[in-house]
Tab-separated table of N, CA and C in Angstrom:
chain	number	residue	atom	x	y	z
X	80	MET	N	6.902	82.218	-118.882
X	80	MET	CA	7.499	82.362	-117.574
X	80	MET	C	6.427	82.862	-116.598
X	81	ASN	N	6.348	82.223	-115.444
X	81	ASN	CA	5.334	82.573	-114.451
X	81	ASN	C	5.925	83.546	-113.442
X	82	THR	N	5.396	84.753	-113.394
X	82	THR	CA	5.904	85.754	-112.456
X	82	THR	C	4.941	85.981	-111.298
X	83	GLY	N	3.842	85.222	-111.269
X	83	GLY	CA	2.872	85.367	-110.189
X	83	GLY	C	3.373	84.750	-108.898
X	84	ASP	N	2.699	85.066	-107.805
X	84	ASP	CA	3.059	84.530	-106.495
X	84	ASP	C	2.251	83.262	-106.255
X	85	ASP	N	2.762	82.137	-106.734
X	85	ASP	CA	2.072	80.855	-106.585
X	85	ASP	C	2.702	80.002	-105.488
X	86	GLY	N	3.356	80.630	-104.539
X	86	GLY	CA	4.035	79.896	-103.467
X	86	GLY	C	3.047	79.305	-102.480
X	87	VAL	N	3.593	78.720	-101.442
X	87	VAL	CA	2.789	78.089	-100.402
X	87	VAL	C	2.106	79.172	-99.575
X	88	LYS	N	0.848	78.992	-99.324
X	88	LYS	CA	0.088	79.920	-98.487
X	88	LYS	C	-0.056	79.316	-97.093
X	89	LEU	N	0.428	80.030	-96.101
X	89	LEU	CA	0.343	79.549	-94.731
X	89	LEU	C	-0.931	80.054	-94.074
X	90	THR	N	-1.490	79.203	-93.237
X	90	THR	CA	-2.659	79.625	-92.466
X	90	THR	C	-2.189	80.490	-91.302
X	91	THR	N	-3.111	81.148	-90.659
X	91	THR	CA	-2.773	81.979	-89.503
X	91	THR	C	-2.146	81.136	-88.406
X	92	GLU	N	-2.663	79.941	-88.191
X	92	GLU	CA	-2.110	79.047	-87.162
X	92	GLU	C	-0.675	78.655	-87.503
X	93	GLN	N	-0.400	78.366	-88.761
X	93	GLN	CA	0.957	77.996	-89.172
X	93	GLN	C	1.917	79.175	-88.997
X	94	LYS	N	1.447	80.377	-89.285
X	94	LYS	CA	2.282	81.564	-89.102
X	94	LYS	C	2.609	81.771	-87.629
X	95	LYS	N	1.625	81.555	-86.756
X	95	LYS	CA	1.851	81.695	-85.314
X	95	LYS	C	2.859	80.660	-84.829
X	96	ARG	N	2.725	79.426	-85.303
X	96	ARG	CA	3.661	78.375	-84.898
X	96	ARG	C	5.066	78.666	-85.397
X	97	ARG	N	5.168	79.149	-86.630
X	97	ARG	CA	6.489	79.481	-87.188
X	97	ARG	C	7.129	80.587	-86.365
X	98	ARG	N	6.337	81.607	-86.019
X	98	ARG	CA	6.869	82.717	-85.226
X	98	ARG	C	7.320	82.252	-83.856
X	99	SER	N	6.537	81.386	-83.210
X	99	SER	CA	6.925	80.910	-81.881
X	99	SER	C	8.173	80.030	-81.960
X	100	ARG	N	8.307	79.241	-83.024
X	100	ARG	CA	9.518	78.432	-83.205
X	100	ARG	C	10.735	79.329	-83.423
X	101	SER	N	10.566	80.350	-84.236
X	101	SER	CA	11.665	81.271	-84.501
X	101	SER	C	12.085	82.001	-83.223
X	102	LEU	N	11.113	82.397	-82.431
X	102	LEU	CA	11.399	83.074	-81.171
X	102	LEU	C	12.140	82.134	-80.221
X	103	ALA	N	11.719	80.875	-80.149
X	103	ALA	CA	12.390	79.903	-79.287
X	103	ALA	C	13.832	79.682	-79.739
X	104	ILE	N	14.053	79.602	-81.029
X	104	ILE	CA	15.415	79.425	-81.553
X	104	ILE	C	16.265	80.652	-81.225
X	105	ALA	N	15.710	81.835	-81.394
X	105	ALA	CA	16.448	83.070	-81.110
X	105	ALA	C	16.813	83.160	-79.628
X	106	LEU	N	15.873	82.828	-78.755
X	106	LEU	CA	16.149	82.878	-77.313
X	106	LEU	C	17.197	81.846	-76.915
X	107	THR	N	17.132	80.665	-77.507
X	107	THR	CA	18.128	79.632	-77.220
X	107	THR	C	19.507	80.079	-77.680
X	108	LEU	N	19.580	80.668	-78.861
X	108	LEU	CA	20.855	81.156	-79.371
X	108	LEU	C	21.419	82.264	-78.475
X	109	ALA	N	20.569	83.175	-78.053
X	109	ALA	CA	21.010	84.256	-77.161
X	109	ALA	C	21.497	83.691	-75.828
X	110	ALA	N	20.795	82.686	-75.296
X	110	ALA	CA	21.212	82.062	-74.038
X	110	ALA	C	22.577	81.392	-74.191
X	111	LEU	N	22.806	80.737	-75.320
X	111	LEU	CA	24.102	80.103	-75.552
X	111	LEU	C	25.224	81.131	-75.655
X	112	VAL	N	24.962	82.235	-76.328
X	112	VAL	CA	25.971	83.296	-76.441
X	112	VAL	C	26.326	83.826	-75.055
X	113	ILE	N	25.313	84.085	-74.239
X	113	ILE	CA	25.548	84.586	-72.876
X	113	ILE	C	26.297	83.541	-72.053
X	114	LEU	N	25.911	82.279	-72.180
X	114	LEU	CA	26.584	81.206	-71.443
X	114	LEU	C	28.055	81.120	-71.825
X	115	PHE	N	28.362	81.151	-73.124
X	115	PHE	CA	29.755	81.087	-73.567
X	115	PHE	C	30.549	82.293	-73.064
X	116	TYR	N	29.932	83.454	-73.078
X	116	TYR	CA	30.592	84.652	-72.585
X	116	TYR	C	30.926	84.519	-71.102
X	117	VAL	N	29.946	84.089	-70.318
X	117	VAL	CA	30.144	83.940	-68.872
X	117	VAL	C	31.204	82.879	-68.586
X	118	VAL	N	31.144	81.749	-69.266
X	118	VAL	CA	32.129	80.689	-69.054
X	118	VAL	C	33.531	81.192	-69.401
X	119	THR	N	33.659	81.956	-70.470
X	119	THR	CA	34.962	82.492	-70.851
X	119	THR	C	35.504	83.425	-69.777
X	120	ILE	N	34.674	84.303	-69.264
X	120	ILE	CA	35.106	85.239	-68.219
X	120	ILE	C	35.490	84.472	-66.958
X	121	VAL	N	34.706	83.471	-66.582
X	121	VAL	CA	34.989	82.687	-65.381
X	121	VAL	C	36.308	81.928	-65.545
X	122	LYS	N	36.550	81.364	-66.715
X	122	LYS	CA	37.795	80.617	-66.939
X	122	LYS	C	39.011	81.540	-66.891
X	123	MET	N	38.872	82.775	-67.315
X	123	MET	CA	39.987	83.718	-67.266
X	123	MET	C	40.292	84.116	-65.827
X	124	GLY	N	39.311	84.083	-64.984
X	124	GLY	CA	39.511	84.406	-63.576
X	124	GLY	C	39.361	85.880	-63.288
X	125	PRO	N	39.298	86.201	-62.007
X	125	PRO	CA	39.103	87.596	-61.617
X	125	PRO	C	40.314	88.480	-61.906
X	126	GLU	N	41.493	87.900	-62.076
X	126	GLU	CA	42.701	88.685	-62.339
X	126	GLU	C	42.696	89.354	-63.711
X	127	ILE	N	41.799	88.966	-64.577
X	127	ILE	CA	41.755	89.571	-65.905
X	127	ILE	C	41.484	91.067	-65.837
X	128	MET	N	40.807	91.511	-64.781
X	128	MET	CA	40.505	92.934	-64.630
X	128	MET	C	41.689	93.712	-64.071
X	129	ASN	N	42.684	93.027	-63.503
X	129	ASN	CA	43.812	93.703	-62.866
X	129	ASN	C	45.067	93.666	-63.741
X	130	ARG	N	44.938	93.363	-65.012
X	130	ARG	CA	46.120	93.279	-65.871
X	130	ARG	C	46.554	94.677	-66.321
X	131	PRO	N	47.848	94.840	-66.555
X	131	PRO	CA	48.309	96.163	-67.031
X	131	PRO	C	47.888	96.387	-68.484
X	132	LEU	N	47.547	97.609	-68.797
X	132	LEU	CA	47.100	97.933	-70.158
X	132	LEU	C	48.234	98.393	-71.021
């Protein structure tokens, strides 16, 4: 059984590209979450803040 670390070795350039891709995906996901939140609030209308509790 091989317990050594014989996995793929990434170059520094590949690590930088992976990090930038991950950051772009994270920012896109965050933008979508914010967009859905804003659209939901807008669809509910301004009266949502004046409802009885």
